[in-house]
Amino acid sequence: MQRQYHAWHSPALNRTMELLIFGHAGAPVLVFPTSHGRFYEYEDRGMVAALGHHLEQGWIQLVCVDSVYSESWYNYSADADARMWREEQYEHYLITEVLPLVRHLNPNPFLMATGCSFGASEAVIFTLRHPGLVRRVIGLSGLYDLKRFFTNYTQGVYFHNPIDFVPNLNDPWTIDRLRETDIILVTGRDDPSAWSNELLSSQLWAKGIGNALRIWDGWYHDWPYWQRMIVQYIGGHD
């Protein structure tokens, strides 16, 4: 299996950012780490191995990015809008630096995004905020109401909190692009964040945006379960 390490000083973030790419061809998959994970977490936790057959066959190519969570979502000492501005810069890094690299290495236009736990939240937020960019998103055990991270509610928080901004989507172009996106939300029935998956799914359907909500019977918030989930849904919902 091909494995590539890349690092550079990001102009968007004014810091060095690292990532790993697995596979030689296929649909590129942006992989966001969990809350305190790094770009090498997906490999360390057995997720890359779980997708080994897909990678060896050239069906997918994993792009495991690093995060700035400690500077944004988890930077409790900073102002809410400053934290969300750091997220804006992070998205700019992904769009203007990471994706051009991916497209240079791999011409496949079918971009996917995924993540586990907080990585799922980030993958879904990125997809919903940039309609038409991601063709399939697979959120595994994500939380989609993130207001608990903040002591005050601001415009910046609103535009990064799916269950708040999705009900107010009204731009026809945005809604049409999201209708073309394969949105898959997977969680365990006993996961504390399951309710936010159900709510976001219903909000999307209310806008005519189809999505696949898959609730597994149990807790299912751990790596062995996520390995099974990603293998089942990487090719689309069942």
Coordinates of C-alpha atoms in Angstrom, one line a residue:
M1 CA 0.0 0.0 0.0
Q2 CA 1.3 3.4 -1.0
R3 CA 1.9 5.8 2.0
Q4 CA 3.0 9.4 1.6
Y5 CA 3.9 12.0 4.3
H6 CA 3.5 15.7 3.5
A7 CA 4.3 18.7 5.6
W8 CA 4.6 22.4 4.8
H9 CA 4.2 25.8 6.4
S10 CA 0.6 26.8 5.8
P11 CA 0.0 30.4 4.7
A12 CA -3.6 30.1 5.7
L13 CA -2.8 29.0 9.3
N14 CA 0.8 30.5 9.6
R15 CA 2.0 27.2 11.1
T16 CA 3.4 23.9 9.9
M17 CA 0.7 21.3 9.0
E18 CA 1.2 17.6 8.3
L19 CA -0.9 14.9 6.6
L20 CA -0.7 11.3 5.4
I21 CA -2.0 9.9 2.2
F22 CA -2.7 6.2 1.8
G23 CA -3.4 4.5 -1.5
H24 CA -2.4 5.1 -5.1
A25 CA -5.8 5.9 -6.8
G26 CA -9.5 6.1 -6.4
A27 CA -11.9 8.5 -4.8
P28 CA -10.1 10.8 -2.4
V29 CA -11.4 10.7 1.2
L30 CA -10.6 13.6 3.6
V31 CA -10.3 12.0 7.0
F32 CA -10.6 14.3 10.1
P33 CA -9.2 13.2 13.4
T34 CA -11.0 12.9 16.7
S35 CA -10.9 15.5 19.4
H36 CA -7.4 15.0 20.6
G37 CA -6.2 12.9 17.6
R38 CA -3.6 13.7 15.0
F39 CA -3.1 13.0 11.3
Y40 CA -1.6 9.6 12.1
E41 CA -4.5 8.5 14.3
Y42 CA -6.5 6.7 11.5
E43 CA -3.5 4.5 10.8
D44 CA -2.7 3.9 14.5
R45 CA -6.3 2.9 15.3
G46 CA -6.6 0.3 12.6
M47 CA -8.9 2.2 10.3
V48 CA -6.4 2.2 7.4
A49 CA -5.9 -1.5 7.8
A50 CA -9.7 -2.0 7.8
L51 CA -9.9 -0.3 4.4
G52 CA -6.8 -2.1 3.1
H53 CA -8.7 -4.0 0.4
H54 CA -10.3 -0.8 -0.9
L55 CA -6.9 0.9 -0.9
E56 CA -5.1 -1.9 -2.6
Q57 CA -7.7 -2.1 -5.3
G58 CA -7.4 1.6 -6.0
W59 CA -11.0 2.3 -5.1
I60 CA -10.2 5.0 -2.6
Q61 CA -7.3 7.2 -1.4
L62 CA -7.3 8.4 2.2
V63 CA -6.1 11.9 3.0
C64 CA -5.6 12.0 6.8
V65 CA -5.3 15.7 7.8
D66 CA -4.3 17.2 11.1
S67 CA -6.5 19.7 12.9
V68 CA -6.4 23.0 14.8
Y69 CA -9.0 21.9 17.4
S70 CA -6.9 23.1 20.3
E71 CA -6.8 26.5 18.7
S72 CA -10.5 26.6 17.9
W73 CA -13.2 24.3 19.4
Y74 CA -11.1 23.5 22.5
N75 CA -9.5 26.9 23.0
Y76 CA -11.8 27.8 25.9
S77 CA -9.7 30.8 26.9
A78 CA -10.4 32.6 23.6
D79 CA -13.4 34.6 22.5
A80 CA -16.0 32.5 20.6
D81 CA -15.7 34.4 17.3
A82 CA -11.9 34.3 17.4
R83 CA -12.1 30.5 17.8
M84 CA -14.5 30.2 14.9
W85 CA -12.3 32.5 12.8
R86 CA -9.6 29.9 13.4
E87 CA -11.9 27.3 12.0
E88 CA -12.5 29.6 9.0
Q89 CA -8.8 29.7 8.4
Y90 CA -8.6 25.9 8.8
E91 CA -11.3 25.4 6.1
H92 CA -9.4 27.9 3.9
Y93 CA -6.2 25.7 4.4
L94 CA -8.2 22.6 3.3
I95 CA -9.7 24.2 0.2
T96 CA -6.7 26.2 -1.0
E97 CA -3.8 24.0 0.1
V98 CA -4.8 20.4 0.8
L99 CA -7.3 19.9 -2.0
P100 CA -5.0 21.3 -4.7
L101 CA -2.3 18.8 -3.6
V102 CA -4.9 16.0 -3.7
R103 CA -6.0 17.0 -7.2
H104 CA -2.4 17.2 -8.4
L105 CA -1.8 13.7 -7.2
N106 CA -5.2 12.2 -8.1
P107 CA -7.5 13.4 -10.8
N108 CA -10.6 11.5 -9.4
P109 CA -13.3 14.2 -8.9
F110 CA -15.4 12.2 -6.4
L111 CA -14.3 13.8 -3.1
M112 CA -15.5 12.2 0.2
A113 CA -15.1 13.2 3.8
T114 CA -15.3 11.2 7.0
G115 CA -14.4 11.1 10.6
C116 CA -15.2 9.4 13.9
S117 CA -16.7 11.2 16.9
F118 CA -15.5 14.9 16.7
G119 CA -13.9 14.1 13.4
A120 CA -17.4 13.2 12.1
S121 CA -18.7 16.6 13.3
E122 CA -15.9 18.4 11.5
A123 CA -16.5 16.3 8.3
V124 CA -20.2 17.1 8.2
I125 CA -19.8 20.7 9.1
F126 CA -17.2 21.1 6.3
T127 CA -19.6 19.4 3.8
L128 CA -22.6 21.4 4.7
R129 CA -20.7 24.7 4.7
H130 CA -19.2 24.1 1.2
P131 CA -22.0 22.6 -0.9
G132 CA -20.9 20.9 -4.1
L133 CA -17.4 20.3 -2.9
V134 CA -17.8 16.9 -1.1
R135 CA -19.8 14.2 -2.9
R136 CA -20.2 11.8 0.0
V137 CA -19.8 12.4 3.7
I138 CA -19.8 9.6 6.3
G139 CA -20.2 10.8 9.9
L140 CA -19.5 8.1 12.4
S141 CA -20.8 8.9 15.9
G142 CA -20.7 12.7 15.4
L143 CA -22.2 15.4 17.5
Y144 CA -24.0 18.1 15.5
D145 CA -25.0 20.6 18.2
L146 CA -21.7 22.1 19.4
K147 CA -23.0 25.0 21.5
R148 CA -21.8 23.3 24.7
F149 CA -18.3 24.3 23.7
F150 CA -19.1 28.0 24.2
T151 CA -20.3 30.2 27.1
N152 CA -21.7 32.8 24.7
Y153 CA -23.6 32.3 21.4
T154 CA -22.3 34.4 18.5
Q155 CA -22.8 34.6 14.8
G156 CA -19.5 32.6 14.3
V157 CA -20.9 29.8 16.5
Y158 CA -24.2 29.8 14.5
F159 CA -22.5 29.3 11.2
H160 CA -20.6 26.3 12.5
N161 CA -23.5 24.6 14.3
P162 CA -25.4 22.4 11.9
I163 CA -28.7 22.0 13.8
D164 CA -28.9 25.8 13.9
F165 CA -28.0 26.8 10.4
V166 CA -29.5 23.9 8.4
P167 CA -33.2 24.9 9.2
N168 CA -32.5 28.4 7.7
L169 CA -31.0 27.2 4.4
N170 CA -33.0 28.8 1.6
D171 CA -30.6 29.4 -1.2
P172 CA -31.8 27.2 -4.1
W173 CA -28.2 26.6 -5.4
T174 CA -27.0 25.5 -2.0
I175 CA -29.9 23.2 -1.4
D176 CA -29.6 21.6 -4.9
R177 CA -25.9 20.9 -4.3
L178 CA -26.6 19.3 -1.0
R179 CA -29.3 17.2 -2.5
E180 CA -26.7 15.9 -4.9
T181 CA -24.5 14.9 -1.9
D182 CA -24.6 11.4 -0.4
I183 CA -24.9 12.2 3.4
I184 CA -24.6 9.3 5.7
L185 CA -25.0 9.7 9.5
V186 CA -24.1 6.6 11.5
T187 CA -24.3 6.3 15.3
G188 CA -25.2 3.9 18.1
R189 CA -28.7 4.1 19.7
D190 CA -27.1 4.5 23.1
D191 CA -24.5 7.1 22.0
P192 CA -25.1 10.3 24.0
S193 CA -24.9 12.2 20.7
A194 CA -27.5 10.0 18.9
W195 CA -30.2 12.6 19.3
S196 CA -28.3 15.2 17.3
N197 CA -27.9 12.7 14.4
E198 CA -31.7 12.2 14.4
L199 CA -32.4 15.9 14.6
L200 CA -30.0 16.9 11.8
S201 CA -31.3 14.1 9.6
S202 CA -34.9 15.3 10.1
Q203 CA -33.8 18.9 9.4
L204 CA -32.2 17.9 6.2
W205 CA -35.2 16.0 5.0
A206 CA -37.4 19.0 5.8
K207 CA -35.3 20.9 3.2
G208 CA -35.7 18.0 0.7
I209 CA -32.1 17.0 1.3
G210 CA -32.0 13.2 1.3
N211 CA -29.7 11.5 3.8
A212 CA -29.1 8.1 5.3
L213 CA -29.5 7.9 9.0
R214 CA -28.2 4.5 10.3
I215 CA -28.6 3.8 14.0
W216 CA -26.9 0.7 15.3
D217 CA -28.4 -1.0 18.3
G218 CA -26.0 -0.3 21.1
W219 CA -23.3 2.2 22.1
Y220 CA -20.9 1.8 19.2
H221 CA -18.6 4.7 20.1
D222 CA -15.2 3.1 19.7
W223 CA -12.6 2.2 17.1
P224 CA -13.6 -1.5 16.6
Y225 CA -17.1 -0.4 15.8
W226 CA -16.0 2.4 13.6
Q227 CA -13.8 0.0 11.6
R228 CA -16.9 -2.0 10.8
M229 CA -19.0 1.1 10.0
I230 CA -16.5 2.6 7.6
V231 CA -16.1 -0.7 5.7
Q232 CA -19.9 -0.9 5.4
Y233 CA -20.6 2.7 4.3
I234 CA -17.5 3.8 2.4
G235 CA -19.2 2.7 -0.8
G236 CA -22.5 4.4 0.0
H237 CA -25.4 3.7 2.3
D238 CA -27.1 0.3 2.4

